[in-house]
CSV table of C-alpha atoms and ligand atoms in Angstrom, one decimal:
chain,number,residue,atom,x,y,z
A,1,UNK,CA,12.2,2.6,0.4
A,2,UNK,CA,11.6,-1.0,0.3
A,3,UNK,CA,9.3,-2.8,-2.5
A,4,UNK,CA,6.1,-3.6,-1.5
A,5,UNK,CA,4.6,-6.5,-3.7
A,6,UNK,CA,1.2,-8.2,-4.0
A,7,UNK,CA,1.7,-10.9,-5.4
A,8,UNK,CA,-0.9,-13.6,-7.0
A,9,UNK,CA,-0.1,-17.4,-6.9
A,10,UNK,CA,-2.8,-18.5,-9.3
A,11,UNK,CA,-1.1,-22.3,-8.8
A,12,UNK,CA,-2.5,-25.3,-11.2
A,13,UNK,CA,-5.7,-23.1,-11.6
A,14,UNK,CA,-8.0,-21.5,-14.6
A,15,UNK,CA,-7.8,-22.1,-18.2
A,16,UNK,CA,-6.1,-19.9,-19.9
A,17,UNK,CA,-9.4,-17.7,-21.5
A,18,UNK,CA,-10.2,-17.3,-17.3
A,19,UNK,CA,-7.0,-16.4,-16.7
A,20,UNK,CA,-6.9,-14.1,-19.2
A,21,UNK,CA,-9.9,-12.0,-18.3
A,22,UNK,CA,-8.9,-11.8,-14.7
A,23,UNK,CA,-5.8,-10.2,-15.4
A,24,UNK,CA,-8.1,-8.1,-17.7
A,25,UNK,CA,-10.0,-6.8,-14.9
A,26,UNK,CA,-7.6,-6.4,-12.3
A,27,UNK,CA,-6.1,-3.9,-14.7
A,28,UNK,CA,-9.4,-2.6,-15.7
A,29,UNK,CA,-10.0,-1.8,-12.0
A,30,UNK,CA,-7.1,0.9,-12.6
A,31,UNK,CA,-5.6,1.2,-8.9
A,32,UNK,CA,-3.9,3.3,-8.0
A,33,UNK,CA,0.1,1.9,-7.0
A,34,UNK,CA,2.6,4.2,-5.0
A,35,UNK,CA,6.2,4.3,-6.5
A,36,UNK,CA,7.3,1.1,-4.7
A,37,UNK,CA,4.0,-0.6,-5.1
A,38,UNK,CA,4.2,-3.4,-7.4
A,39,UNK,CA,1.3,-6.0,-8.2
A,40,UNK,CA,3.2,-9.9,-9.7
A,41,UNK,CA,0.9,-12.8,-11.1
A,42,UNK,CA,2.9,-15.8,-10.6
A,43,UNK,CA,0.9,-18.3,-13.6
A,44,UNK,CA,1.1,-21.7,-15.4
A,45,UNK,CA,3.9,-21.4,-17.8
A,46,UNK,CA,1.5,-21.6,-21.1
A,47,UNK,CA,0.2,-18.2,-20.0
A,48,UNK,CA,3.0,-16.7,-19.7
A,49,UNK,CA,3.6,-14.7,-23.1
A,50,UNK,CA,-0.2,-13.4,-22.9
A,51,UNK,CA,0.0,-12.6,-19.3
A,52,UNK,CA,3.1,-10.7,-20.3
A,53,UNK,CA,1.7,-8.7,-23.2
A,54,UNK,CA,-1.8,-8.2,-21.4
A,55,UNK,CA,0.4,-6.5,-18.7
A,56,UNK,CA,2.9,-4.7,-20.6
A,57,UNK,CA,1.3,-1.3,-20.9
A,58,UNK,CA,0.5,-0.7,-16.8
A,59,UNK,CA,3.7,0.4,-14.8
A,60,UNK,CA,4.1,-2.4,-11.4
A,61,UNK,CA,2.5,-4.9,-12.8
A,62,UNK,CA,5.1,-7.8,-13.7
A,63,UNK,CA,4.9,-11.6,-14.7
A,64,UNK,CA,6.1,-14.1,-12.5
A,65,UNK,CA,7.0,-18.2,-13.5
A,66,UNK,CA,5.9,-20.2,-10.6
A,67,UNK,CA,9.1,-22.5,-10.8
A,68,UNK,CA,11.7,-22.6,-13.0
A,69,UNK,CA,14.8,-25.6,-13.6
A,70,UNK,CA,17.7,-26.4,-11.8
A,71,UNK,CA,19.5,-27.3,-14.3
A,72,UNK,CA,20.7,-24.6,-17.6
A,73,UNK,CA,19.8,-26.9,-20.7
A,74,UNK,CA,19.6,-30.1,-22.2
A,75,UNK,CA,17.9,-33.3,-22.2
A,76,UNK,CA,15.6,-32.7,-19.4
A,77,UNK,CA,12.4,-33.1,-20.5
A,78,UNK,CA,9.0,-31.5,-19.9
A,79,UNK,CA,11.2,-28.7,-18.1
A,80,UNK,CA,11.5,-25.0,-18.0
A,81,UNK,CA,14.7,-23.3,-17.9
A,82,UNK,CA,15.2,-20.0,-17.1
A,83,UNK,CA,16.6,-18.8,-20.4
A,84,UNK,CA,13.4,-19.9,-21.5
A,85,UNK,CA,12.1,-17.3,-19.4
A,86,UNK,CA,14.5,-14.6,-19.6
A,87,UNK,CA,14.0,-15.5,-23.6
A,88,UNK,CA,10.3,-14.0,-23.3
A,89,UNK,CA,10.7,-11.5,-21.1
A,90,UNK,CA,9.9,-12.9,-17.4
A,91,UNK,CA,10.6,-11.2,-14.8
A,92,UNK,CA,9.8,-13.3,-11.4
A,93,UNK,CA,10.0,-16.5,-10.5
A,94,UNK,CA,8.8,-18.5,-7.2
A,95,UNK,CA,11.4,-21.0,-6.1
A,96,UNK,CA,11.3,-23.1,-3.4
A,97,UNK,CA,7.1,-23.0,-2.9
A,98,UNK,CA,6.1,-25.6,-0.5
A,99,UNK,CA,4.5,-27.4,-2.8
A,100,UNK,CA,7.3,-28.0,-4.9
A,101,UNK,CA,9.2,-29.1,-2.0
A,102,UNK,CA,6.1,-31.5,-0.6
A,103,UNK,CA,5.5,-32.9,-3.9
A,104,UNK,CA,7.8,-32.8,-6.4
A,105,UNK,CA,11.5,-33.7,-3.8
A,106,UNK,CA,12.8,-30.2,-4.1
A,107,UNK,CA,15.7,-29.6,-1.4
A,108,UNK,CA,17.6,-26.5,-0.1
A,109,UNK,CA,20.9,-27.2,-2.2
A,110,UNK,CA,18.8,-27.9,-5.5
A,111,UNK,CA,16.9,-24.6,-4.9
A,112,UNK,CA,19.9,-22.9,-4.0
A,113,UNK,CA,21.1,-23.8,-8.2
A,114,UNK,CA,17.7,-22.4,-9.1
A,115,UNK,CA,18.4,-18.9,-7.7
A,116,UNK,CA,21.8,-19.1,-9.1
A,117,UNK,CA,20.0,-19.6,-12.8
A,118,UNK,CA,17.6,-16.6,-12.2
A,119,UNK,CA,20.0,-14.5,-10.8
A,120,UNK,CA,22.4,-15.0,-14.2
A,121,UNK,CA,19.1,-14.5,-15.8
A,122,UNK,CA,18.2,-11.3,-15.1
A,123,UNK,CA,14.8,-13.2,-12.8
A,124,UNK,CA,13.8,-12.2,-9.7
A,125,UNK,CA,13.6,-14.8,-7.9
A,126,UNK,CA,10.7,-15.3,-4.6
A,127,UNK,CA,12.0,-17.6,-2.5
A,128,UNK,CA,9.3,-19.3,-0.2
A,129,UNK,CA,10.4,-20.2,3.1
A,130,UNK,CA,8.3,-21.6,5.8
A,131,UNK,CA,7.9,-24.4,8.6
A,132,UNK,CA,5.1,-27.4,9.1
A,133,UNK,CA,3.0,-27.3,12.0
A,134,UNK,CA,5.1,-29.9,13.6
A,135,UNK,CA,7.6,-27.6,13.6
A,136,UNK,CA,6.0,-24.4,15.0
A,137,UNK,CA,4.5,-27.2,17.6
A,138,UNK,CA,8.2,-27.7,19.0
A,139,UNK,CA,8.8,-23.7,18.7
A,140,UNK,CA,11.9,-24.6,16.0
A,141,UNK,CA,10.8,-22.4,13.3
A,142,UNK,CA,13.4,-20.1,13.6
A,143,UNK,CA,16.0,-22.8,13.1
A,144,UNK,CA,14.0,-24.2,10.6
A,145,UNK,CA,13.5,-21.2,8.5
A,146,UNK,CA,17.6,-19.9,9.0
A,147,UNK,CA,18.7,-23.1,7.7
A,148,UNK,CA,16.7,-22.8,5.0
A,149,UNK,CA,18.2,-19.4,3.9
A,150,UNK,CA,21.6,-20.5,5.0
A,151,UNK,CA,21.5,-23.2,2.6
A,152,UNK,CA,19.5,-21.9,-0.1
A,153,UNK,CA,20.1,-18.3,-0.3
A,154,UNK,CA,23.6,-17.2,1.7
A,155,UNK,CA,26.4,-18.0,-1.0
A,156,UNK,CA,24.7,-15.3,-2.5
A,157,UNK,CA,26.8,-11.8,-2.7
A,158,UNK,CA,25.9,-8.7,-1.4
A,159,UNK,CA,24.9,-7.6,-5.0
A,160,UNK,CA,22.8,-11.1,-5.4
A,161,UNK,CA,21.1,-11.3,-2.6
A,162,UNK,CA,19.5,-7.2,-3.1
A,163,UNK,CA,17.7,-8.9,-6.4
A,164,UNK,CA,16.0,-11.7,-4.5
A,165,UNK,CA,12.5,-11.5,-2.6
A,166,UNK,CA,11.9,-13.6,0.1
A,167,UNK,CA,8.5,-15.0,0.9
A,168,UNK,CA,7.7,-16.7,4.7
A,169,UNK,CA,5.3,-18.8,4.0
A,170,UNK,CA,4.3,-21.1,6.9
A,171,UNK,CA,2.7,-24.5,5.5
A,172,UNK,CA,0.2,-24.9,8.2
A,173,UNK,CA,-1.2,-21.8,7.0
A,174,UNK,CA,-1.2,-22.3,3.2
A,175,UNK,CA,-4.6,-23.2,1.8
A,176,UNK,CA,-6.2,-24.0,5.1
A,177,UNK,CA,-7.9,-20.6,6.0
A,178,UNK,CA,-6.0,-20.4,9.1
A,179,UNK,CA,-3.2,-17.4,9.0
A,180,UNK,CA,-0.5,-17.1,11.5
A,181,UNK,CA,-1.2,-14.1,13.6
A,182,UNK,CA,0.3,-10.6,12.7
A,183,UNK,CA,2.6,-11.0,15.7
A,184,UNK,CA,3.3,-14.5,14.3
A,185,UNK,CA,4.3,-13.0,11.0
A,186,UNK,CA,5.9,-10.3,12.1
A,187,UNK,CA,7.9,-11.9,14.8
A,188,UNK,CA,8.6,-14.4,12.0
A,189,UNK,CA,9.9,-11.5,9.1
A,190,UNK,CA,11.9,-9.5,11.9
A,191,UNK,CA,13.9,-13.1,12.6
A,192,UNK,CA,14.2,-13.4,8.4
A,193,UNK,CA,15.8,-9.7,8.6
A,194,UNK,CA,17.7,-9.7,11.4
A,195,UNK,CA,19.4,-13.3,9.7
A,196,UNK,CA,20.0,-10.8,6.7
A,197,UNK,CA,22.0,-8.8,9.0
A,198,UNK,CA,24.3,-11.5,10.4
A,199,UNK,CA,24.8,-12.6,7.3
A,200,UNK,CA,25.5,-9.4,5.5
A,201,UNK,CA,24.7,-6.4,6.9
A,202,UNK,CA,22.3,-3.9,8.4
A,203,UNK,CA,21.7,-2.1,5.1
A,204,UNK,CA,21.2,-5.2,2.7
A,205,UNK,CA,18.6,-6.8,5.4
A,206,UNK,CA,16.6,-3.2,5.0
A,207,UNK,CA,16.4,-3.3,1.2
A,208,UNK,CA,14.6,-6.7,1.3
A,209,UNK,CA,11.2,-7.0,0.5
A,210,UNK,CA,9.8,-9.9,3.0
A,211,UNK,CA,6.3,-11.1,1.7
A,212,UNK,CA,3.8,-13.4,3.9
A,213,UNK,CA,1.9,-15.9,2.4
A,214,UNK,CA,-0.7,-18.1,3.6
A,215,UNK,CA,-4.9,-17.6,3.9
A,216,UNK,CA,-4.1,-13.6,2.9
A,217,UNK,CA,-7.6,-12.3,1.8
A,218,UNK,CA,-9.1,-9.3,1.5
A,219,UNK,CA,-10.3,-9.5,5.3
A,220,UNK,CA,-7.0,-9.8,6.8
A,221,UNK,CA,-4.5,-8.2,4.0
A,222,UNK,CA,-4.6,-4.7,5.7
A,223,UNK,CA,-3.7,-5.8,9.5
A,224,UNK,CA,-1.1,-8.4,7.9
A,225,UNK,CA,0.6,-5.9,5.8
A,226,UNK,CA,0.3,-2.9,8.2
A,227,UNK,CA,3.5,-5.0,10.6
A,228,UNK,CA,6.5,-3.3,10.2
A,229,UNK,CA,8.6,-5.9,8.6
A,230,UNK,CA,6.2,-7.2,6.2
A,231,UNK,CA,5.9,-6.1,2.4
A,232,UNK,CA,3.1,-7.4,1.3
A,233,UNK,CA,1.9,-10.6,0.8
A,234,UNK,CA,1.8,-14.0,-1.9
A,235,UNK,CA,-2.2,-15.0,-2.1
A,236,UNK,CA,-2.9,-18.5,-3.7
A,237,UNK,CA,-6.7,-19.1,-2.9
A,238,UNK,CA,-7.8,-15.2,-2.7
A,239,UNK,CA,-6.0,-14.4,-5.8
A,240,UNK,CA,-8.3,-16.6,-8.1
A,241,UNK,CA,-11.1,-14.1,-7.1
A,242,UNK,CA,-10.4,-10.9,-8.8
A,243,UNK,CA,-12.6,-8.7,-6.3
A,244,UNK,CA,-10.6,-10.3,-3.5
A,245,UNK,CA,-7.2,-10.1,-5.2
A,246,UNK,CA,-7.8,-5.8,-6.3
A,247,UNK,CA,-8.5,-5.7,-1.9
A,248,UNK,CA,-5.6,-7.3,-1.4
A,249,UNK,CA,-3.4,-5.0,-4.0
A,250,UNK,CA,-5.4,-1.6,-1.9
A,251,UNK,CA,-3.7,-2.8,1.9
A,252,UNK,CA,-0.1,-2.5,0.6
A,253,UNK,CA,1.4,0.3,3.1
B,1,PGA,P1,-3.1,-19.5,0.0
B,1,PGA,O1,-1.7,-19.9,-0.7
B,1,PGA,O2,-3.2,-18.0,-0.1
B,1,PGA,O3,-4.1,-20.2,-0.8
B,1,PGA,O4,-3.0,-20.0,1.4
B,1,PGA,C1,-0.5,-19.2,-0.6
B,1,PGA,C2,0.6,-19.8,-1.4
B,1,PGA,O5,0.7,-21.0,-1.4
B,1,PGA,O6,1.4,-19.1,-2.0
């Protein structure tokens, strides 16, 4: 049975005694997960011990880096590897978010290095794949997206690419309250999976959790989730709120 994950993007957001007592009542709210149910808080990297230990004691609930380094060690300053992160007991990490890509000049081939490092570190890595408006607007998000995972994700091996998570994120619908329809997403994940195949086989593509982010809220989480090749969601803006976010963690299927 394939993971499904809610997973909470909490971004450049809340100091760390807010973030703190939302995790705190998330957990207080005491949901109940099925077996393959598992909830992920992706936060800022000086929360990330806390968030870890404030977790520790509820089964599903893991800690995710939002981004991680290309690069193994050295003089690279101000960054995070991710035997840094492996070091303290992370166990996610979001690469390739759009944001990253829009703002900070990360590329296919540079994230492609970043899965590599999680991978040998034991991280699960959530890669974020998705198209601009522009894009959808000339119906080339399939190409758009498949290139994306051809030159991010499919050196991986068979045994690799069963640890990753892939999240379709479309950037038109990222922060802007508009979400792509369920036919949209799901139209969008079944393309993701049936890539999976091509590239390795019917099996693998199965195993893969596919998560859709963009304007998920409480209002729309259940219809979004409820498609057949989507497992669950990444929530920037509604995961800030922690009534919203415990909504979101009920509509996993
Ligand atoms: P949003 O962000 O839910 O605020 O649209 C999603 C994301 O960027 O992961």
């Amino acid at each position: 049975m394939r993971k499904q994950i809610a997973a909470a993007n909490w971004k450049m957001n809340l100091t760390y005694q807010q973030a703190i007592a939302l995790l705190q009542t998330i957990i207080a709210a005491d949901i109940t997960l099925k077996e393959n149910h598992s909830v992920v808080f992706a936060v800022p990297f000086p929360y990330l011990e806390k968030a870890i230990g404030t977790v520790q004691h509820r089964k599903n609930f893991l800690i995710s880096a939002q981004n991680c380094s290309d690069r193994k060690s050295g003089a690279f300053t101000g960054e995070v590897s991710t035997e840094m992160l492996k070091s303290i007991e992370v166990n996610f990490c979001l690469v390739g978010h759009s944001e990253r890509r829009e703002y900070f000049g990360e590329n296919n081939l540079m994230l492609a290095d970043k899965l590599n490092l999680c991978l040998v570190n034991g991280i699960t890595p959530i890669f974020c794949c998705g198209e601009a408006l522009g894009t959808r607007e000339q119906n080339q998000q399939n190409s758009y997206v498949e290139r994306q995972l051809r030159e991010s994700l499919f050196h991986l091996t068979r045994e690799e690419i069963l640890k990753v998570v892939i999240a379709y994120e479309p950037i038109w619908a990222i922060g802007t309250g508009k979400t792509a329809s369920t036919a949209q997403a799901q139209e969008m994940h079944a393309f993701i999976r049936s890539a999976l195949k091509n590239q390795y086989d019917a099996a693998i593509a199965d195993q893969i959790s596919i998560l859709y982010g963009g304007s998920v809220k409480a209002a729309n989480a259940k219809e979004i989730f409820g498609s057949k090749d989507v497992d669950g969601g990444l929530v920037g803006g509604a995961s800030l709120n922690a009534t919203e976010f415990i909504e979101i963690i009920k509509a996993l299927k």
